[in-house]
XYZ file of C-alpha atoms in Angstrom:
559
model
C 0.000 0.000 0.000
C 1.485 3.520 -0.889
C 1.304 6.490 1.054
C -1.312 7.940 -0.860
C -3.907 4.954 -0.809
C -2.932 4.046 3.179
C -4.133 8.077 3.803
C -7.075 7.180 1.717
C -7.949 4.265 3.412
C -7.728 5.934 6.511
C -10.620 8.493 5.630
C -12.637 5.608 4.240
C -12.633 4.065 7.538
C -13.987 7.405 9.485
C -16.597 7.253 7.364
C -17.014 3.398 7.758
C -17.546 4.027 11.439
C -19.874 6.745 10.953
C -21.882 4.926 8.733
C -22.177 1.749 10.762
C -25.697 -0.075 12.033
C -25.403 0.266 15.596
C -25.037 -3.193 17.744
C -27.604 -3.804 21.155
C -24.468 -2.786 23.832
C -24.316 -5.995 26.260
C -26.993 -6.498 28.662
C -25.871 -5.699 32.048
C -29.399 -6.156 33.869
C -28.613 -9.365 34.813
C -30.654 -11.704 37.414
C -29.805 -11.476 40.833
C -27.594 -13.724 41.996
C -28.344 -15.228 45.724
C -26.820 -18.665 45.601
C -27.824 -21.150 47.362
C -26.785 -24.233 50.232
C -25.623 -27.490 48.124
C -27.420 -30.191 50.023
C -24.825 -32.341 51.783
C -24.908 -36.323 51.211
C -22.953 -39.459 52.384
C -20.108 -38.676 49.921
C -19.438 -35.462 51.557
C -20.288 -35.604 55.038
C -17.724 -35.910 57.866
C -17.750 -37.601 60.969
C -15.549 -35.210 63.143
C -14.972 -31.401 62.972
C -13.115 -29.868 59.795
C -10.470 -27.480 61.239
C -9.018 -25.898 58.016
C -9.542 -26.368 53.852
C -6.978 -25.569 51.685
C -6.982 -25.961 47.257
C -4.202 -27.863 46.522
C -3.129 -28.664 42.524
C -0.832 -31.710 43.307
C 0.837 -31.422 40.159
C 0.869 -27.773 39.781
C 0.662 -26.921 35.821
C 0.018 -30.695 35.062
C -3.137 -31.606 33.880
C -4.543 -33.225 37.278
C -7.149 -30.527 38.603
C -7.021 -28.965 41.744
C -8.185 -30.760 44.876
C -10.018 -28.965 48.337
C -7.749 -30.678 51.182
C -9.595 -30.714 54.670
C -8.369 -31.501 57.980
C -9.753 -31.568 61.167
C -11.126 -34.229 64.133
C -12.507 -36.800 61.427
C -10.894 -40.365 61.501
C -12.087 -44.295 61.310
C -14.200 -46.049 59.360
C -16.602 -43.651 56.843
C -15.067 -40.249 58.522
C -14.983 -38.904 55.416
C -17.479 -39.961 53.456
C -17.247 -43.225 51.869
C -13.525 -43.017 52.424
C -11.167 -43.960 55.133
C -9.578 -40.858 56.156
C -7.827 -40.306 59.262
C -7.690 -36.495 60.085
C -6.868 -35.461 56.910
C -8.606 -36.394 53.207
C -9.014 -34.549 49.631
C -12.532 -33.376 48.086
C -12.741 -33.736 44.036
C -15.772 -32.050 43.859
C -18.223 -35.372 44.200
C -15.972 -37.529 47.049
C -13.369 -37.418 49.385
C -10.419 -40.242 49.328
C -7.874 -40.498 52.315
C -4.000 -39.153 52.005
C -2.724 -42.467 52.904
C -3.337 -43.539 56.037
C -3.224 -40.423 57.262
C -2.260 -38.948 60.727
C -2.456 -40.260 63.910
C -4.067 -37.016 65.545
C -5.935 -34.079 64.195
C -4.725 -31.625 61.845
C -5.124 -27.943 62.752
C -3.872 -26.090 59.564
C -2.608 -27.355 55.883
C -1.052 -25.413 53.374
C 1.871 -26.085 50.353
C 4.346 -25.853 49.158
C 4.210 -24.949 44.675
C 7.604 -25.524 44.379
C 7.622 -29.221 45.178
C 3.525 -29.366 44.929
C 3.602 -30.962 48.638
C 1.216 -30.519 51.243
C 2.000 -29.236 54.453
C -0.575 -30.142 57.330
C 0.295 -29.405 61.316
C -1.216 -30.447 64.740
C -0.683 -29.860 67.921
C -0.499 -33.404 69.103
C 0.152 -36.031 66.271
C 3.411 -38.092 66.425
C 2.944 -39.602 63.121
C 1.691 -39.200 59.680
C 1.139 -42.284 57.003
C 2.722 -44.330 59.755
C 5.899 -42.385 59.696
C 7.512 -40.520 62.542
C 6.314 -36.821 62.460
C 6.162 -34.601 64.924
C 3.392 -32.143 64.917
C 4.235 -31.278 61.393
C 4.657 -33.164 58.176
C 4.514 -33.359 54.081
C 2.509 -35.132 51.587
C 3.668 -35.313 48.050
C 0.940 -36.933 46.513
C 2.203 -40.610 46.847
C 3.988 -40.783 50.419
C 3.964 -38.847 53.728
C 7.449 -38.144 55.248
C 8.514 -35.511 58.490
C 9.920 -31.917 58.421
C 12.679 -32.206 59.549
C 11.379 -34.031 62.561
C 8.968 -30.621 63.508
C 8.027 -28.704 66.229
C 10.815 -29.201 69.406
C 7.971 -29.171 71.853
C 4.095 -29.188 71.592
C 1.732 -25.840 71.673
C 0.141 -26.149 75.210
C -3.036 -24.864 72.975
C -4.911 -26.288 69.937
C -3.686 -22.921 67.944
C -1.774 -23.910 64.826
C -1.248 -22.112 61.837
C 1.101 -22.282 58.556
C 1.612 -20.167 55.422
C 3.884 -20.131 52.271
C 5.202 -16.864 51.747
C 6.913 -18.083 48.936
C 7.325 -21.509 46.525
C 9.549 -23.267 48.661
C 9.027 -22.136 52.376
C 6.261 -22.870 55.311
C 5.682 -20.458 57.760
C 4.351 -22.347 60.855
C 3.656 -20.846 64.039
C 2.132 -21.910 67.384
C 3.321 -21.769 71.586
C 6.573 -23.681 70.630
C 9.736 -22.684 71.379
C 11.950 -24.416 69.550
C 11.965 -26.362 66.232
C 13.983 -28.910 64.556
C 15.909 -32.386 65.060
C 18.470 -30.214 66.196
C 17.023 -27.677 68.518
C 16.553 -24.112 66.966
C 15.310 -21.452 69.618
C 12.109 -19.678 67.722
C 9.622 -18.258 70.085
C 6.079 -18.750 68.611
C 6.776 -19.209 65.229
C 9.620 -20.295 62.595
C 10.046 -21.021 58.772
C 11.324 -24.019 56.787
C 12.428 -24.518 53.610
C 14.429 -27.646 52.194
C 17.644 -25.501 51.146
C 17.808 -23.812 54.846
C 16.078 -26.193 57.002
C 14.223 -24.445 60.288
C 15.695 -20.837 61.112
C 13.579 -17.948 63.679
C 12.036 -15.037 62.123
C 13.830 -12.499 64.197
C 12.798 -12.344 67.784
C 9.885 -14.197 67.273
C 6.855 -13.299 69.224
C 5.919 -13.526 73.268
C 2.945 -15.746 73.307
C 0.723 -17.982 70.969
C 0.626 -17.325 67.556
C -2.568 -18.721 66.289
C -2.748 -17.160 62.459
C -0.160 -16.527 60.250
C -0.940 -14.327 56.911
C 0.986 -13.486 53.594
C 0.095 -10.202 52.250
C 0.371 -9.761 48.399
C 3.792 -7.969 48.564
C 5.212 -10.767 50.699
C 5.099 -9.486 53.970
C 4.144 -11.846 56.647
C 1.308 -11.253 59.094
C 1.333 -12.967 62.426
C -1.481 -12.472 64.983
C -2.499 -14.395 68.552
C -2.043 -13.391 72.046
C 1.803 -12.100 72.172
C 1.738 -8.328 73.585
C 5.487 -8.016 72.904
C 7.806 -9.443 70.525
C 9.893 -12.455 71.520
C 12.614 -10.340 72.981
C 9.815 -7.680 74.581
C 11.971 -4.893 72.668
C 9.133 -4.315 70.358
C 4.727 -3.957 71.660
C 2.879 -5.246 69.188
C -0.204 -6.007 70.997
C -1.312 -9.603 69.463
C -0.861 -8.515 65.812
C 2.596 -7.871 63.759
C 4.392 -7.350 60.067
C 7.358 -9.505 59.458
C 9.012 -7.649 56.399
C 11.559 -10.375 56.109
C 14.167 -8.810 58.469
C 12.449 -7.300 61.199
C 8.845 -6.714 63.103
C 6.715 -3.892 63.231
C 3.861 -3.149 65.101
C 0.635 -2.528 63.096
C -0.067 0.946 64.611
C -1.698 0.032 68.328
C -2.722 -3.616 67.425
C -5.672 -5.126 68.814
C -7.352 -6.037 72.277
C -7.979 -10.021 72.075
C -6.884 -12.612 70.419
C -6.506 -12.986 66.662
C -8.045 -16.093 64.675
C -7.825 -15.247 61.014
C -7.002 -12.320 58.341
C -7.523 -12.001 54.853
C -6.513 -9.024 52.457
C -8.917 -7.365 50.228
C -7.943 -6.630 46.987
C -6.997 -2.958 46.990
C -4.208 -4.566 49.409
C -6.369 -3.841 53.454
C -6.072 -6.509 55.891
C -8.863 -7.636 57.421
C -8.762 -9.184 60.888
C -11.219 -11.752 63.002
C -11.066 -13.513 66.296
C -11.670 -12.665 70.022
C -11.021 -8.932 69.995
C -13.027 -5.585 71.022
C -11.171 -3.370 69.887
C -8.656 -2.685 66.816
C -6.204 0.602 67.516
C -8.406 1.865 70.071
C -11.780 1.756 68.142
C -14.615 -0.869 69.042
C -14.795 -3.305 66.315
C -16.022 -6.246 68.024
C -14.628 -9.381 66.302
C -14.060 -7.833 63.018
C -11.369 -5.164 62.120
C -9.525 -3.656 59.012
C -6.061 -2.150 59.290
C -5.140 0.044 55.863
C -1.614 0.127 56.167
C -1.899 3.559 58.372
C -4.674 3.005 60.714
C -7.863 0.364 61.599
C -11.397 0.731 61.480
C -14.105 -1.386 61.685
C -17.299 -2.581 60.401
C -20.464 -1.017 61.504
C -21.335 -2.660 64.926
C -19.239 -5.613 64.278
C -20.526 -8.935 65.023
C -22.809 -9.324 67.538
C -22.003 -9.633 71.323
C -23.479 -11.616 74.058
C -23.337 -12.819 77.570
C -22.812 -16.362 76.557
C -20.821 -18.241 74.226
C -17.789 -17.145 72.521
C -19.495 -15.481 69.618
C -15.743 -14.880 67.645
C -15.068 -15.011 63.999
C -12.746 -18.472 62.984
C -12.924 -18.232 59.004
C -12.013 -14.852 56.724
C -12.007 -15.216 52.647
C -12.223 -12.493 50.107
C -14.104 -14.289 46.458
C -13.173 -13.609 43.116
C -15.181 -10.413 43.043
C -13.486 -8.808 45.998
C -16.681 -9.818 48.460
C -15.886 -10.620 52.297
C -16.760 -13.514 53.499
C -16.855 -13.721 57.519
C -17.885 -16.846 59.318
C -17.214 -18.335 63.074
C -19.779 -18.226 65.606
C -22.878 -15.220 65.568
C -25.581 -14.547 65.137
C -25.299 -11.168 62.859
C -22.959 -8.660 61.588
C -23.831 -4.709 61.840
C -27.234 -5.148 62.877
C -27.775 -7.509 59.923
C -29.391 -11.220 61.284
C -26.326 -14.185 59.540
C -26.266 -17.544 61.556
C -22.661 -18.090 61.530
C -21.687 -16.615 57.974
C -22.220 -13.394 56.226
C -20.746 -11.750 53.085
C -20.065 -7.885 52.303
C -21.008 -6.720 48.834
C -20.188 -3.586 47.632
C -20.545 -1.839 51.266
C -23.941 -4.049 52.551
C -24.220 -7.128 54.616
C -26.217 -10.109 53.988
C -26.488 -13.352 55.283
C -25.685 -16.671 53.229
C -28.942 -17.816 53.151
C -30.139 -19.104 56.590
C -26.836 -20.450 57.515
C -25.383 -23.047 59.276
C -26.819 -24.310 62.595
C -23.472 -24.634 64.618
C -19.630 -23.043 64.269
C -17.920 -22.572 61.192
C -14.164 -23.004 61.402
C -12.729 -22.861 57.892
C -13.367 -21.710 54.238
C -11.909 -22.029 51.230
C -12.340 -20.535 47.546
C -12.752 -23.295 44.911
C -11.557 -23.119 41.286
C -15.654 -22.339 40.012
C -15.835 -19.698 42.652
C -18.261 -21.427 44.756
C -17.395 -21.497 48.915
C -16.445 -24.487 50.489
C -17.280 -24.401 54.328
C -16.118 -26.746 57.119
C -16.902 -26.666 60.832
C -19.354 -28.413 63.532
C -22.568 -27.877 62.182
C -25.074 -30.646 60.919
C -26.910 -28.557 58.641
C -26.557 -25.764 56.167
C -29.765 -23.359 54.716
C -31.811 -26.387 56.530
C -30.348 -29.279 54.551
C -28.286 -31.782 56.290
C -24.843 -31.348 55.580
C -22.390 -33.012 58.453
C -19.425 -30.354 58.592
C -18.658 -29.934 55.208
C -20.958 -27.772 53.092
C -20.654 -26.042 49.502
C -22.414 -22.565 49.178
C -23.272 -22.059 45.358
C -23.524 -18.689 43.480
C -21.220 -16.686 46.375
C -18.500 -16.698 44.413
C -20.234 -16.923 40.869
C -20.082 -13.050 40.769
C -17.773 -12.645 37.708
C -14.288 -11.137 38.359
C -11.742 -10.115 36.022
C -8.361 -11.431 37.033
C -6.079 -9.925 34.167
C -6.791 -6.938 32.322
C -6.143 -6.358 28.626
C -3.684 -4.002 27.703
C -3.341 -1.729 24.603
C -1.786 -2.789 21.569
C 0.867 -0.778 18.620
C 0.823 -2.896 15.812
C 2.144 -2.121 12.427
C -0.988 -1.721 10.110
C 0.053 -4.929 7.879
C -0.315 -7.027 11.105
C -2.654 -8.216 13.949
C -3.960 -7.810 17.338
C -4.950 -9.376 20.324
C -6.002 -8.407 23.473
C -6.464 -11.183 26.293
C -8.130 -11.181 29.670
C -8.649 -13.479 32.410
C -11.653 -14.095 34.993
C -12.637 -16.274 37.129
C -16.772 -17.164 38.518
C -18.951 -19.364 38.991
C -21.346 -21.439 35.862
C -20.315 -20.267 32.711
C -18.454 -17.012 31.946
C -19.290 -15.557 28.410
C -17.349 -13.124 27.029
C -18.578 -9.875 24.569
C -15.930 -7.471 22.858
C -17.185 -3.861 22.168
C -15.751 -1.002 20.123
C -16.334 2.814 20.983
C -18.836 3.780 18.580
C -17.825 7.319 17.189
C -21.977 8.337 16.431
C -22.884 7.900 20.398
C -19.380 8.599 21.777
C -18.441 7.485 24.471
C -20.880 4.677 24.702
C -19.684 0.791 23.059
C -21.304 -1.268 20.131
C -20.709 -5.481 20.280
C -18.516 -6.657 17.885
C -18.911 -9.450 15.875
C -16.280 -12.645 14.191
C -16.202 -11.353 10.550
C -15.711 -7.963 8.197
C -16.823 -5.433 9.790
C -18.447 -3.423 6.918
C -19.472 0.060 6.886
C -22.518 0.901 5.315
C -22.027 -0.014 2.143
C -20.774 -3.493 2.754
C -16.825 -2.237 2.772
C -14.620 -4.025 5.357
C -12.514 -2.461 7.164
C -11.050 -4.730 9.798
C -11.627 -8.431 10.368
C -12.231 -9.831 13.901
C -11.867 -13.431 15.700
C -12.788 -14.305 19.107
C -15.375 -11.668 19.789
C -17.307 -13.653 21.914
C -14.010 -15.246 23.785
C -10.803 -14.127 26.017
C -8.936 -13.264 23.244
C -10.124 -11.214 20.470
C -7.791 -10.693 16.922
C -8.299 -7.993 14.964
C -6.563 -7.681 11.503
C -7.170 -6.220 7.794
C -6.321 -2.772 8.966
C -6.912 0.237 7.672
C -4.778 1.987 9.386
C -6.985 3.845 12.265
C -7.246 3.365 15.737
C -9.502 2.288 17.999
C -10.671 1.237 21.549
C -11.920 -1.454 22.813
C -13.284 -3.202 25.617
C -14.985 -6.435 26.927
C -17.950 -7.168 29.281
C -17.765 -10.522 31.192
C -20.759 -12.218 32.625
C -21.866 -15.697 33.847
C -25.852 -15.430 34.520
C -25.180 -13.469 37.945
C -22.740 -10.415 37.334
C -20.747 -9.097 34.850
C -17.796 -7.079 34.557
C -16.197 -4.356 32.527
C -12.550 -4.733 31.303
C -10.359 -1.713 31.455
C -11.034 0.773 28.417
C -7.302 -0.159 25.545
C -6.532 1.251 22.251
C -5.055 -0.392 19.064
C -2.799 2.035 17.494
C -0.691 1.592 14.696
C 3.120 2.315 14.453
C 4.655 5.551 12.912
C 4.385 5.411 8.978
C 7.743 6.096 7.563
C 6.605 8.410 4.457
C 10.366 7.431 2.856
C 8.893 3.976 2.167
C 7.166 5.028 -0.536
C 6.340 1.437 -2.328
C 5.250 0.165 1.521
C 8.026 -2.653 1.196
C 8.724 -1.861 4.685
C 12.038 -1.041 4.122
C 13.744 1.908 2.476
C 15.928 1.181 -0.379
C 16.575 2.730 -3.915
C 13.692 1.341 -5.039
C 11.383 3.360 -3.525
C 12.741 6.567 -5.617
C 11.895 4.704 -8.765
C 8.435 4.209 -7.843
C 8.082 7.691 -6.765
C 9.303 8.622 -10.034
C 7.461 6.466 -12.098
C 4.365 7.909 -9.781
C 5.113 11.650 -10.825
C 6.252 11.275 -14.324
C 2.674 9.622 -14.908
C 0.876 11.711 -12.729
C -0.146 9.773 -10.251
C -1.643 11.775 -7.163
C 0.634 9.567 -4.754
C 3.036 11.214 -6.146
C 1.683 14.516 -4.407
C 3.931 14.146 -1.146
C 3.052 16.819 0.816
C -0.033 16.987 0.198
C -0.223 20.353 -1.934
C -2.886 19.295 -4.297
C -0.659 19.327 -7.185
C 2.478 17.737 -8.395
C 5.336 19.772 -8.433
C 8.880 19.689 -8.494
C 8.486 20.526 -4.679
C 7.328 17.325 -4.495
C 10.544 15.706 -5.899
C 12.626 17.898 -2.952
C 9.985 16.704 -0.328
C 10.534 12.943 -1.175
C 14.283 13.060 -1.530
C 14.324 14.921 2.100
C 11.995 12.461 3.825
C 14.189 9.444 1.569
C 17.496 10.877 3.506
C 15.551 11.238 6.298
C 15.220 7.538 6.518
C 12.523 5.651 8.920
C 12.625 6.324 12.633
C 13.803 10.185 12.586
């Protein structure tokens, strides 16, 4: 294409545009979305209390899909199920099948390890695991169970464990030990493995139990329980405290009870549960959220009372960004939740009618439903022994990777690619800005688009998928977007623009290079008159024209 007929084809495809039949933008009325209790049955219930659930891919990129690991009080015959499972067993979505032969005492807290794609469960009082010696701590890689580095030195007086990977080849576990490994290591309250430096203390430690451990998206390790002071008292922390990988910091005037659980929203806050009245100085009852600079709370919090414990056990943020806060209450702000609420978009509401006894641990699955393990029998008033699914929670439609704008050289093709996550089915429908009702966005559709009389002037793929192509150019740019939906929500991807790279006017024959060539097709173009010939664009062909060329040939591409 020559200079002359690219310009042209530029001003044929402003008036494409303008002359388009506009598209029906994408519904975004969509049905409410409530969700709903999955009734339990004898392939899911449990026999004994589920203490923690944790997703686990056991072979990390491989095709095998992720599993929902549980642990807890279950053991013996049918504990799990139809399956054998002693204190520990994995959930494929229909049943639950034992990790060997287990442990040989509950399981408080499991997470893993992607480097390896092991498991990492701990207890407070089990000796072995899969018949093994393990104390208190151990490993599953899919096949066998083995120790870590024979565990804890000496047992948390407390059934408060917890463990975190901070990174792909380290376990954060933390408890009332205080010391850890075959060959003691002093570590007051918590400690980190990984299989190049075996055990080692994070700093100080802490003064008392640590009964959550946290890893914030930039790394940082949160640690919260009952320790007032760091391990060497040099530092208050008041139950809560940052580990930045070298040293402890208080998070402002930490809290007034005991911390259970955290979770971090996704504009980065931590949010805090357990035994606590107050966060920083401000009543918060149960529930807090620190910022980074200060806490705050949530409305009333969750409900006090004269009896029973009424705390928050379980935190978990879905793939929309909603909170989901369970443990043992009977409403949050005012707002009636037995056991388990969510926070959507500022407002509370209960998860149907609940469960009917504590909930102790949640976990995200890969569909974006809620998996939820605790005491209870039943769950929105169907049996369900312990183990429960909630359904449509997490089907609100999230957007995990953005699209980004594109600079393409006109000859070539686009794509922009996005990523979300929800529950059912996600569709996917690519708009363009539509230049007769800017700003507002017209679908796109797999074929030429055609102006209005029938003229492509680009050629799209995948307009109803993650990835759209555009190509057949004509050299104008555009932007683009794409709404997301599954039945429930939908989402809007960021607003990006295909641009095209810098013509370089010296290329006259559009060879993409610049070579002697292109003066004898300039010539040839002005000795027969053609108007491509008319460089700069005077409306005539003059000799000027001949200067004009010859300075932009000399000029080269990329001045």
């Amino acid at each position: 294409m020559t200079a002359r007929s690219l310009e042209d084809a530029r001003r044929l495809c402003v008036l494409a545009l303008a002359g388009m039949t506009l598209g029906l933008a994408a519904d975004l009325s969509l049905a409410d979305c409530t969700g709903n209790w999955v009734p339990g049955t004898a392939e899911s219930n449990m026999n004994g209390s589920i203490r923690w659930l944790h997703v686990w891919d056991p072979d990390g990129a491989g095709p095998q899909e992720p599993v929902l690991v549980a642990t807890g009080d279950f053991s013996g015959t049918a504990s799990a199920g139809v399956a054998d499972a002693n204190y520990i067993a994995s959930w494929d979505g229909a049943n639950w099948s034992a990790l060997g032969t287990g442990l040989s005492a509950p399981g408080y807290c499991v997470t893993s390890l992607s480097a390896s794609n092991t498991l990492v469960v701990c207890g407070t009082s089990f000796s072995q695991a899969g018949g093994n010696p393990a104390k208190r701590i151990a490993r599953w890689n899919g096949v066998a169970w083995s120790d870590l580095a024979t565990g804890t030195g000496n047992s948390p007086s407390l059934t408060l464990l917890a463990a975190a990977s901070p990174n792909s080849d380290t376990v954060v576990t933390a408890g009332a030990f205080t010391q850890v490994g075959a060959t003691p290591v002093a570590a007051s309250r918590i400690a980190q493995w990984s299989e190049a430096n075996g055990w080692s203390p994070l700093g100080a430690g802490l003064s008392s139990t640590t009964s959550a451990v946290f890893v914030m998206p930039n790394g940082d390790l949160i640690a919260g329980g009952a320790a007032l002071t760091t391990g060497d008292g040099a530092l208050t922390v008041n139950r809560i405290a940052r580990w930045d990988g070298s040293t402890w910091h208080a998070l402002g005037d930490g809290v007034s009870g005991l911390v259970r659980c955290m979770a971090a929203m996704p504009n980065g806050d931590l949010i805090v549960g357990g035994a606590f009245l107050e966060a920083g100085g401000v009543t918060v009852n149960k529930l807090a959220r620190w910022n980074g600079t200060a806490w705050s709370g949530f409305g009333t919090g969750i409900n006090t009372a004269t009896s029973g414990n009424f705390d928050v056990f379980a935190l978990a943020v879905m793939p929309n960004g909603d909170l989901i806060v369970a443990g043992d209450f009977s409403s949050v702000d005012g707002v009636p939740a037995n056991r388990i609420a969510r926070l959507s978009n500022g407002q509370w509401s209960a998860l149907g009618t609940g469960v009917d006894a504590v909930v102790r641990a949640l976990a995200v699955l890969p569909n974006g439903d809620l998996a939820v393990g605790g005491d209870f029998q039943n769950a929105g008033g169907n049996p369900a022994a312990r183990f429960a699914i909630w359904s449509g929670s997490g089907s609100n439609v999230a957007i995990t990777t953005e699209p980004t704008s594109q600079e393409v050289e006109v000859t070539a093709s686009a794509q922009f690619t996005l990523a979300a996550t929800g529950g059912g089915s996600i569709t996917y429908q690519w708009q363009q800005q539509d230049l007769l009702s800017f700003p507002e966005f017209i679908d796109i559709n797999d074929g030429p688009v055609l102006d209005s009389f029938g003229i492509p002037f680009c050629t799209a793929s995948g307009a109803t998928a993650n990835q759209l192509t555009l190509s057949d150019f004509t050299g104008v740019a555009q932007v683009f977007r794409c709404v997301v939906s599954n039945g429930c929500s939908s989402a809007i991807s960021l607003e990006v623009t295909l641009s095209f790279a810098p013509e370089c006017p010296a290329d006259f024959n559009g060879s993409g290079e610049v070579s002697v060539q292109d003066i004898f097709d300039f010539l040839e173009a002005y000795f027969g008159s053609n108007p491509d010939a008319d460089v700069n664009d005077s409306g005539d062909i003059t000799v000027q024209d001949i200067f004009d060329y010859l300075a932009l040939y000399f000029t080269g591409c990329g001045e």
